[in-house]
Amino acid sequence: MRNGHWNQDELIAWLYGVGPEDGHLDSCGECRAKAERLQSRMTEARMAEPDVHPAFLARQRRSVLDRIAGGAPSPARWLATAAVAAMLLMAVALQSPSPQPEALTASSADTELFEDVFNTVAWAEPEAVAPLYGLFERSGEVSR
Ligand SMILES: [Zn+2]
């Protein structure tokens, strides 16, 4: 058991329900009076109305409602409107008919050129790989 009265920290801790539980308040009238004074002040503070004038709250509410109803458009709204307009213009531009492509006619010289280019491009393996094929059996060519 401790000797002496509770200090201010112990009284505040008791007020918030985490104080010492040594039963001192039951036996000491002086500490009980201090604790009851603190408790009544805390109750008054909790019950007190906030110090805000009702006219201020009414003005604030009116301003919020005015903004929701649509006041002056903000820069963000202008930007969104411009973006939508640009997208609409682009959609219209992409929907307009494009000129029909002319029919392609290739002469025999062009056809040979295209075949040569295709064969060159389609051969993906470098020429240095060719000797390596001699080292391996190809599937389907089983020697007996
Ligand atoms: Zn005491």
Coordinates of N, CA, C and O and ligand atoms in Angstrom, one line a residue:
M1 N 0.8 -1.2 0.0 CA 0.0 0.0 0.0 C 0.9 1.2 0.0 O 2.0 1.3 0.6
R2 N 0.4 2.3 -0.6 CA 1.2 3.5 -0.7 C 0.7 4.4 0.4 O -0.4 4.3 0.9
N3 N 1.6 5.4 0.7 CA 1.2 6.4 1.8 C 1.0 7.7 1.1 O 1.5 8.0 0.0
G4 N 0.2 8.6 1.7 CA -0.1 9.9 1.2 C -1.2 9.9 0.2 O -1.9 8.9 -0.1
H5 N -1.5 11.2 -0.3 CA -2.6 11.4 -1.2 C -2.3 11.2 -2.6 O -1.1 11.2 -2.9
W6 N -3.3 11.0 -3.5 CA -3.0 10.9 -4.9 C -2.5 12.2 -5.5 O -3.0 13.3 -5.1
N7 N -1.6 12.1 -6.4 CA -1.2 13.4 -7.1 C -2.1 13.6 -8.3 O -3.0 12.8 -8.5
Q8 N -1.8 14.7 -9.0 CA -2.7 15.1 -10.1 C -2.8 14.1 -11.2 O -3.8 13.8 -11.7
D9 N -1.6 13.5 -11.5 CA -1.6 12.5 -12.6 C -2.5 11.2 -12.2 O -3.2 10.7 -13.1
E10 N -2.4 10.8 -10.9 CA -3.2 9.7 -10.5 C -4.7 10.0 -10.6 O -5.5 9.2 -10.9
L11 N -5.0 11.2 -10.2 CA -6.4 11.6 -10.2 C -6.9 11.6 -11.7 O -8.0 11.2 -11.9
I12 N -6.2 12.2 -12.6 CA -6.6 12.2 -14.0 C -6.7 10.8 -14.5 O -7.6 10.5 -15.3
A13 N -5.7 9.9 -14.2 CA -5.8 8.6 -14.6 C -7.0 7.9 -14.1 O -7.7 7.1 -14.8
W14 N -7.4 8.1 -12.9 CA -8.6 7.6 -12.3 C -9.8 8.1 -13.1 O -10.8 7.3 -13.4
L15 N -9.8 9.4 -13.5 CA -10.9 10.0 -14.2 C -11.1 9.2 -15.5 O -12.3 9.1 -15.9
Y16 N -10.1 8.8 -16.1 CA -10.2 8.1 -17.4 C -10.3 6.6 -17.2 O -10.2 5.8 -18.2
G17 N -10.4 6.1 -16.0 CA -10.6 4.7 -15.8 C -9.3 3.8 -15.8 O -9.4 2.6 -15.8
V18 N -8.2 4.5 -15.7 CA -6.9 3.7 -15.7 C -6.1 4.0 -14.5 O -4.9 3.7 -14.5
G19 N -6.7 4.6 -13.5 CA -5.9 5.0 -12.3 C -5.6 3.8 -11.4 O -6.0 2.7 -11.6
P20 N -4.9 4.2 -10.3 CA -4.6 3.1 -9.3 C -5.8 2.6 -8.6 O -6.8 3.3 -8.4
E21 N -5.8 1.3 -8.3 CA -7.0 0.7 -7.7 C -6.6 0.3 -6.3 O -6.8 -0.9 -5.9
D22 N -6.2 1.2 -5.5 CA -5.8 0.9 -4.1 C -6.9 1.3 -3.1 O -6.7 1.2 -1.9
G23 N -8.0 1.7 -3.6 CA -9.1 2.0 -2.7 C -8.9 3.3 -1.9 O -9.6 3.5 -0.9
H24 N -8.0 4.2 -2.3 CA -7.7 5.4 -1.5 C -8.8 6.3 -1.5 O -9.1 7.0 -0.5
L25 N -9.6 6.4 -2.6 CA -10.7 7.4 -2.7 C -11.8 7.0 -1.7 O -12.6 7.8 -1.2
D26 N -11.9 5.7 -1.3 CA -13.0 5.3 -0.4 C -12.6 5.7 1.0 O -13.5 6.0 1.8
S27 N -11.3 5.8 1.3 CA -10.9 6.1 2.7 C -10.5 7.6 2.9 O -10.5 8.1 4.0
C28 N -10.2 8.4 1.8 CA -9.7 9.7 2.0 C -10.7 10.7 1.4 O -11.0 10.7 0.2
G29 N -11.3 11.5 2.2 CA -12.3 12.5 1.8 C -11.7 13.6 1.0 O -12.3 14.1 0.0
E30 N -10.4 14.0 1.3 CA -9.8 15.1 0.5 C -9.6 14.7 -1.0 O -9.9 15.5 -1.9
C31 N -9.0 13.5 -1.2 CA -8.8 13.0 -2.6 C -10.1 12.8 -3.3 O -10.3 13.0 -4.5
R32 N -11.2 12.3 -2.5 CA -12.5 12.1 -3.1 C -13.1 13.4 -3.6 O -13.6 13.5 -4.7
A33 N -12.9 14.5 -2.8 CA -13.4 15.8 -3.2 C -12.7 16.3 -4.5 O -13.4 16.8 -5.4
K34 N -11.4 16.1 -4.5 CA -10.7 16.5 -5.7 C -11.1 15.7 -6.9 O -11.4 16.3 -8.0
A35 N -11.3 14.4 -6.7 CA -11.7 13.6 -7.9 C -13.1 14.0 -8.4 O -13.4 14.0 -9.6
E36 N -14.0 14.3 -7.4 CA -15.4 14.7 -7.8 C -15.4 16.0 -8.5 O -16.1 16.2 -9.5
R37 N -14.5 17.0 -8.1 CA -14.4 18.2 -8.8 C -13.9 18.0 -10.2 O -14.5 18.6 -11.1
L38 N -12.9 17.2 -10.4 CA -12.4 16.9 -11.7 C -13.5 16.3 -12.6 O -13.6 16.6 -13.8
Q39 N -14.2 15.4 -12.0 CA -15.2 14.7 -12.7 C -16.3 15.6 -13.2 O -16.8 15.5 -14.3
S40 N -16.7 16.5 -12.3 CA -17.8 17.5 -12.7 C -17.3 18.4 -13.8 O -18.1 18.8 -14.7
R41 N -16.0 18.8 -13.7 CA -15.5 19.7 -14.8 C -15.5 19.0 -16.1 O -15.7 19.6 -17.2
M42 N -15.1 17.7 -16.1 CA -15.0 17.0 -17.3 C -16.4 16.8 -17.9 O -16.6 17.0 -19.1
T43 N -17.4 16.6 -17.1 CA -18.8 16.4 -17.6 C -19.3 17.7 -18.2 O -19.9 17.7 -19.2
E44 N -19.0 18.9 -17.5 CA -19.4 20.2 -18.0 C -18.7 20.4 -19.4 O -19.4 20.9 -20.3
A45 N -17.5 20.1 -19.5 CA -16.8 20.3 -20.8 C -17.4 19.4 -21.9 O -17.5 19.9 -23.1
R46 N -17.8 18.2 -21.6 CA -18.4 17.4 -22.6 C -19.8 17.8 -23.0 O -20.2 17.6 -24.1
M47 N -20.5 18.4 -22.1 CA -21.9 18.8 -22.3 C -22.0 20.2 -23.0 O -23.0 20.6 -23.5
A48 N -20.9 21.0 -23.0 CA -20.9 22.4 -23.5 C -21.1 22.4 -25.0 O -20.7 21.5 -25.7
E49 N -21.9 23.3 -25.4 CA -22.2 23.5 -26.8 C -20.9 24.0 -27.5 O -20.2 24.8 -26.9
P50 N -20.7 23.6 -28.7 CA -19.5 24.2 -29.4 C -19.7 25.7 -29.7 O -20.8 26.2 -29.9
D51 N -18.6 26.4 -29.6 CA -18.7 27.9 -29.7 C -18.7 28.3 -31.2 O -17.8 28.9 -31.7
V52 N -19.8 27.9 -31.9 CA -19.9 28.3 -33.3 C -21.3 28.9 -33.4 O -22.3 28.4 -33.0
H53 N -21.3 30.1 -34.0 CA -22.6 30.8 -34.1 C -23.5 30.2 -35.2 O -23.0 29.8 -36.2
P54 N -24.8 30.0 -34.9 CA -25.7 29.4 -35.9 C -25.7 30.1 -37.2 O -25.9 29.4 -38.3
A55 N -25.5 31.4 -37.2 CA -25.5 32.1 -38.5 C -24.3 31.7 -39.4 O -24.5 31.6 -40.6
F56 N -23.2 31.4 -38.7 CA -22.0 31.0 -39.5 C -22.3 29.6 -40.1 O -22.0 29.4 -41.3
L57 N -23.0 28.7 -39.4 CA -23.3 27.4 -39.9 C -24.3 27.5 -41.1 O -24.1 26.8 -42.1
A58 N -25.3 28.4 -40.9 CA -26.2 28.6 -42.0 C -25.6 29.1 -43.3 O -25.9 28.7 -44.4
R59 N -24.7 30.1 -43.1 CA -23.9 30.6 -44.3 C -23.1 29.6 -45.0 O -23.1 29.5 -46.2
Q60 N -22.4 28.8 -44.1 CA -21.6 27.7 -44.7 C -22.5 26.7 -45.5 O -22.1 26.3 -46.6
R61 N -23.6 26.3 -44.9 CA -24.5 25.4 -45.5 C -25.0 25.9 -46.9 O -25.1 25.2 -47.9
R62 N -25.4 27.2 -46.8 CA -25.9 27.8 -48.1 C -24.8 27.9 -49.1 O -25.1 27.6 -50.3
S63 N -23.6 28.1 -48.8 CA -22.5 28.2 -49.7 C -22.3 26.8 -50.3 O -22.0 26.7 -51.5
V64 N -22.3 25.8 -49.5 CA -22.1 24.4 -50.0 C -23.2 24.0 -51.0 O -23.0 23.5 -52.1
L65 N -24.5 24.4 -50.6 CA -25.6 24.0 -51.5 C -25.5 24.8 -52.8 O -25.9 24.3 -53.9
D66 N -25.1 26.1 -52.7 CA -24.9 26.8 -54.0 C -23.9 26.2 -54.9 O -24.1 26.1 -56.1
R67 N -22.8 25.8 -54.3 CA -21.8 25.2 -55.1 C -22.3 23.8 -55.7 O -21.9 23.5 -56.9
I68 N -23.0 23.1 -55.0 CA -23.6 21.8 -55.5 C -24.5 22.1 -56.6 O -24.6 21.4 -57.7
A69 N -25.4 23.1 -56.5 CA -26.4 23.4 -57.5 C -25.7 23.9 -58.8 O -26.4 24.0 -59.8
G70 N -24.5 24.3 -58.7 CA -23.8 24.7 -60.0 C -23.6 26.2 -60.0 O -24.3 27.0 -60.6
G71 N -22.5 26.6 -59.4 CA -22.1 28.0 -59.5 C -21.3 28.2 -60.7 O -21.5 27.7 -61.8
A72 N -20.3 29.1 -60.6 CA -19.4 29.3 -61.7 C -18.6 28.1 -62.0 O -18.1 27.4 -61.0
P73 N -18.4 27.7 -63.2 CA -17.6 26.5 -63.5 C -16.2 26.7 -63.2 O -15.6 27.8 -63.4
S74 N -15.7 25.7 -62.6 CA -14.3 25.7 -62.2 C -13.3 25.4 -63.4 O -13.8 24.9 -64.4
P75 N -12.0 25.7 -63.3 CA -11.1 25.4 -64.3 C -11.1 23.9 -64.7 O -10.9 23.6 -65.9
A76 N -11.3 23.1 -63.7 CA -11.3 21.6 -64.0 C -12.5 21.3 -64.9 O -12.4 20.4 -65.8
R77 N -13.6 22.0 -64.7 CA -14.8 21.7 -65.5 C -14.6 22.2 -66.9 O -14.9 21.5 -67.9
W78 N -13.9 23.3 -67.1 CA -13.6 23.8 -68.4 C -12.6 22.8 -69.1 O -12.8 22.5 -70.3
L79 N -11.7 22.3 -68.4 CA -10.7 21.3 -69.0 C -11.5 20.1 -69.4 O -11.2 19.5 -70.5
A80 N -12.4 19.6 -68.6 CA -13.1 18.4 -68.9 C -14.0 18.6 -70.2 O -14.1 17.8 -71.1
T81 N -14.6 19.8 -70.2 CA -15.4 20.1 -71.4 C -14.6 20.1 -72.7 O -15.0 19.6 -73.7
A82 N -13.4 20.7 -72.6 CA -12.5 20.8 -73.8 C -12.1 19.4 -74.2 O -12.0 19.1 -75.4
A83 N -11.8 18.6 -73.2 CA -11.4 17.2 -73.6 C -12.5 16.4 -74.3 O -12.2 15.7 -75.2
V84 N -13.7 16.6 -73.8 CA -14.8 15.9 -74.4 C -15.0 16.4 -75.8 O -15.3 15.6 -76.8
A85 N -14.9 17.7 -76.0 CA -15.1 18.3 -77.3 C -14.0 17.8 -78.3 O -14.3 17.4 -79.4
A86 N -12.8 17.7 -77.8 CA -11.7 17.2 -78.7 C -11.9 15.7 -79.0 O -11.7 15.3 -80.2
M87 N -12.4 14.9 -78.1 CA -12.7 13.5 -78.4 C -13.8 13.4 -79.4 O -13.8 12.6 -80.3
L88 N -14.9 14.3 -79.3 CA -16.0 14.2 -80.3 C -15.4 14.6 -81.7 O -15.8 14.0 -82.7
L89 N -14.6 15.7 -81.8 CA -14.0 16.0 -83.1 C -13.2 14.9 -83.7 O -13.3 14.6 -84.9
M90 N -12.5 14.2 -82.8 CA -11.6 13.1 -83.3 C -12.5 12.0 -83.8 O -12.2 11.4 -84.9
A91 N -13.6 11.7 -83.1 CA -14.5 10.6 -83.5 C -15.1 11.0 -84.9 O -15.2 10.1 -85.7
V92 N -15.5 12.2 -85.0 CA -16.1 12.6 -86.3 C -15.1 12.5 -87.4 O -15.4 12.0 -88.5
A93 N -13.9 12.9 -87.2 CA -12.8 12.9 -88.2 C -12.5 11.4 -88.6 O -12.3 11.1 -89.7
L94 N -12.5 10.5 -87.6 CA -12.2 9.1 -87.9 C -13.4 8.4 -88.6 O -13.2 7.5 -89.3
Q95 N -14.6 9.0 -88.5 CA -15.8 8.3 -89.1 C -15.9 8.8 -90.6 O -16.6 8.1 -91.3
S96 N -15.3 9.9 -91.0 CA -15.5 10.4 -92.4 C -14.8 9.4 -93.3 O -13.8 8.8 -93.0
P97 N -15.4 9.2 -94.5 CA -14.9 8.2 -95.4 C -13.5 8.6 -96.0 O -13.3 9.7 -96.3
S98 N -12.7 7.6 -96.1 CA -11.3 7.9 -96.6 C -11.3 7.5 -98.1 O -12.2 6.8 -98.5
P99 N -10.4 8.1 -98.8 CA -10.4 7.8 -100.3 C -10.1 6.4 -100.5 O -9.3 5.8 -99.8
Q100 N -10.7 5.8 -101.5 CA -10.5 4.4 -101.9 C -9.1 4.2 -102.4 O -8.6 5.0 -103.2
P101 N -8.4 3.1 -102.0 CA -7.1 2.9 -102.5 C -7.2 2.4 -104.0 O -8.1 1.8 -104.4
E102 N -6.2 2.9 -104.8 CA -6.1 2.5 -106.2 C -5.7 1.0 -106.2 O -5.0 0.5 -105.4
A103 N -6.3 0.3 -107.2 CA -6.0 -1.1 -107.4 C -4.5 -1.2 -107.8 O -4.0 -0.5 -108.6
L104 N -3.8 -2.1 -107.1 CA -2.4 -2.3 -107.3 C -2.2 -3.3 -108.5 O -2.8 -4.4 -108.5
T105 N -1.4 -2.9 -109.4 CA -1.0 -3.8 -110.5 C 0.5 -4.0 -110.5 O 1.2 -3.0 -110.6
A106 N 0.9 -5.2 -110.4 CA 2.3 -5.4 -110.4 C 2.8 -6.1 -111.7 O 2.2 -7.0 -112.2
S107 N 3.8 -5.5 -112.2 CA 4.4 -6.1 -113.4 C 5.2 -7.3 -113.1 O 5.4 -7.6 -111.9
S108 N 5.7 -8.1 -114.0 CA 6.4 -9.3 -113.7 C 7.8 -9.0 -113.1 O 8.2 -9.7 -112.2
A109 N 8.4 -7.8 -113.4 CA 9.6 -7.4 -112.8 C 9.4 -7.1 -111.3 O 10.2 -7.5 -110.4
D110 N 8.3 -6.5 -111.0 CA 7.9 -6.2 -109.6 C 7.7 -7.5 -108.9 O 8.1 -7.6 -107.7
T111 N 7.0 -8.4 -109.5 CA 6.7 -9.7 -108.8 C 8.0 -10.4 -108.4 O 8.2 -10.9 -107.3
E112 N 9.0 -10.5 -109.4 CA 10.3 -11.1 -109.1 C 11.0 -10.4 -107.9 O 11.6 -11.0 -107.1
L113 N 11.0 -9.1 -108.0 CA 11.6 -8.3 -106.9 C 11.0 -8.6 -105.6 O 11.7 -8.9 -104.6
F114 N 9.7 -8.7 -105.6 CA 9.0 -8.9 -104.3 C 9.3 -10.3 -103.8 O 9.5 -10.6 -102.6
E115 N 9.4 -11.3 -104.7 CA 9.7 -12.7 -104.3 C 11.2 -12.8 -103.7 O 11.4 -13.4 -102.7
D116 N 12.1 -12.1 -104.4 CA 13.5 -12.1 -103.9 C 13.5 -11.4 -102.5 O 14.2 -12.0 -101.6
V117 N 12.9 -10.3 -102.4 CA 12.9 -9.7 -101.1 C 12.3 -10.5 -100.0 O 12.8 -10.7 -98.9
F118 N 11.1 -11.2 -100.4 CA 10.5 -12.0 -99.4 C 11.3 -13.2 -99.0 O 11.5 -13.5 -97.8
N119 N 12.0 -13.8 -100.0 CA 12.9 -15.0 -99.7 C 14.0 -14.6 -98.8 O 14.4 -15.3 -97.9
T120 N 14.6 -13.4 -99.1 CA 15.7 -12.9 -98.2 C 15.2 -12.6 -96.8 O 15.9 -13.0 -95.9
V121 N 14.1 -12.0 -96.7 CA 13.6 -11.7 -95.3 C 13.1 -12.9 -94.6 O 13.3 -13.0 -93.4
A122 N 12.5 -13.8 -95.3 CA 11.8 -15.0 -94.7 C 12.9 -16.0 -94.1 O 12.6 -16.7 -93.2
W123 N 14.1 -16.0 -94.7 CA 15.1 -16.9 -94.2 C 15.7 -16.3 -93.0 O 16.5 -15.4 -93.0
A124 N 15.3 -16.8 -91.8 CA 15.7 -16.2 -90.6 C 17.1 -16.7 -90.1 O 17.7 -16.0 -89.2
E125 N 17.5 -17.9 -90.5 CA 18.8 -18.4 -90.0 C 20.0 -17.8 -90.7 O 20.0 -17.7 -92.0
P126 N 21.0 -17.5 -90.1 CA 22.2 -17.0 -90.7 C 22.9 -18.1 -91.5 O 22.7 -19.3 -91.2
E127 N 23.7 -17.8 -92.5 CA 24.3 -18.8 -93.4 C 25.3 -19.6 -92.6 O 25.6 -20.8 -92.9
A128 N 25.9 -19.1 -91.5 CA 26.9 -19.9 -90.8 C 26.3 -21.1 -90.0 O 27.0 -22.0 -89.6
V129 N 24.9 -21.1 -90.0 CA 24.3 -22.2 -89.3 C 24.2 -23.5 -90.2 O 24.2 -24.6 -89.7
A130 N 24.3 -23.3 -91.5 CA 24.1 -24.4 -92.4 C 25.0 -25.6 -92.1 O 24.6 -26.7 -92.1
P131 N 26.4 -25.4 -91.9 CA 27.2 -26.6 -91.7 C 26.9 -27.3 -90.4 O 27.2 -28.5 -90.3
L132 N 26.2 -26.7 -89.5 CA 25.8 -27.4 -88.3 C 24.8 -28.5 -88.5 O 24.7 -29.4 -87.7
Y133 N 24.0 -28.3 -89.6 CA 23.0 -29.3 -89.8 C 23.6 -30.7 -90.1 O 23.0 -31.7 -89.9
G134 N 24.8 -30.7 -90.6 CA 25.5 -32.0 -90.9 C 25.8 -32.8 -89.7 O 26.0 -34.0 -89.7
L135 N 25.8 -32.1 -88.5 CA 26.2 -32.8 -87.3 C 25.0 -33.6 -86.7 O 25.2 -34.4 -85.8
F136 N 23.8 -33.3 -87.1 CA 22.6 -33.9 -86.5 C 21.8 -34.6 -87.5 O 21.7 -34.3 -88.7
E137 N 21.2 -35.7 -87.0 CA 20.2 -36.4 -87.9 C 18.9 -35.6 -87.9 O 18.5 -35.1 -86.9
R138 N 18.3 -35.5 -89.0 CA 17.0 -34.8 -89.1 C 15.9 -35.9 -88.8 O 16.1 -37.0 -89.1
S139 N 14.9 -35.5 -88.2 CA 13.8 -36.4 -87.8 C 13.2 -36.9 -89.1 O 13.0 -36.2 -90.1
G140 N 12.9 -38.2 -89.2 CA 12.3 -38.8 -90.4 C 13.4 -39.4 -91.3 O 13.1 -40.2 -92.1
E141 N 14.7 -39.1 -91.1 CA 15.7 -39.6 -91.9 C 16.5 -40.6 -91.0 O 17.7 -40.4 -90.7
V142 N 15.8 -41.7 -90.6 CA 16.5 -42.7 -89.8 C 17.3 -43.6 -90.6 O 16.8 -44.2 -91.6
S143 N 18.6 -43.7 -90.4 CA 19.5 -44.6 -91.2 C 19.5 -46.0 -90.5 O 19.6 -46.1 -89.3
R144 N 19.5 -47.1 -91.3 CA 19.5 -48.4 -90.8 C 20.7 -49.1 -91.2 O 21.2 -49.0 -92.2
Ligands
ZN1 ZN -5.9 11.2 -0.2

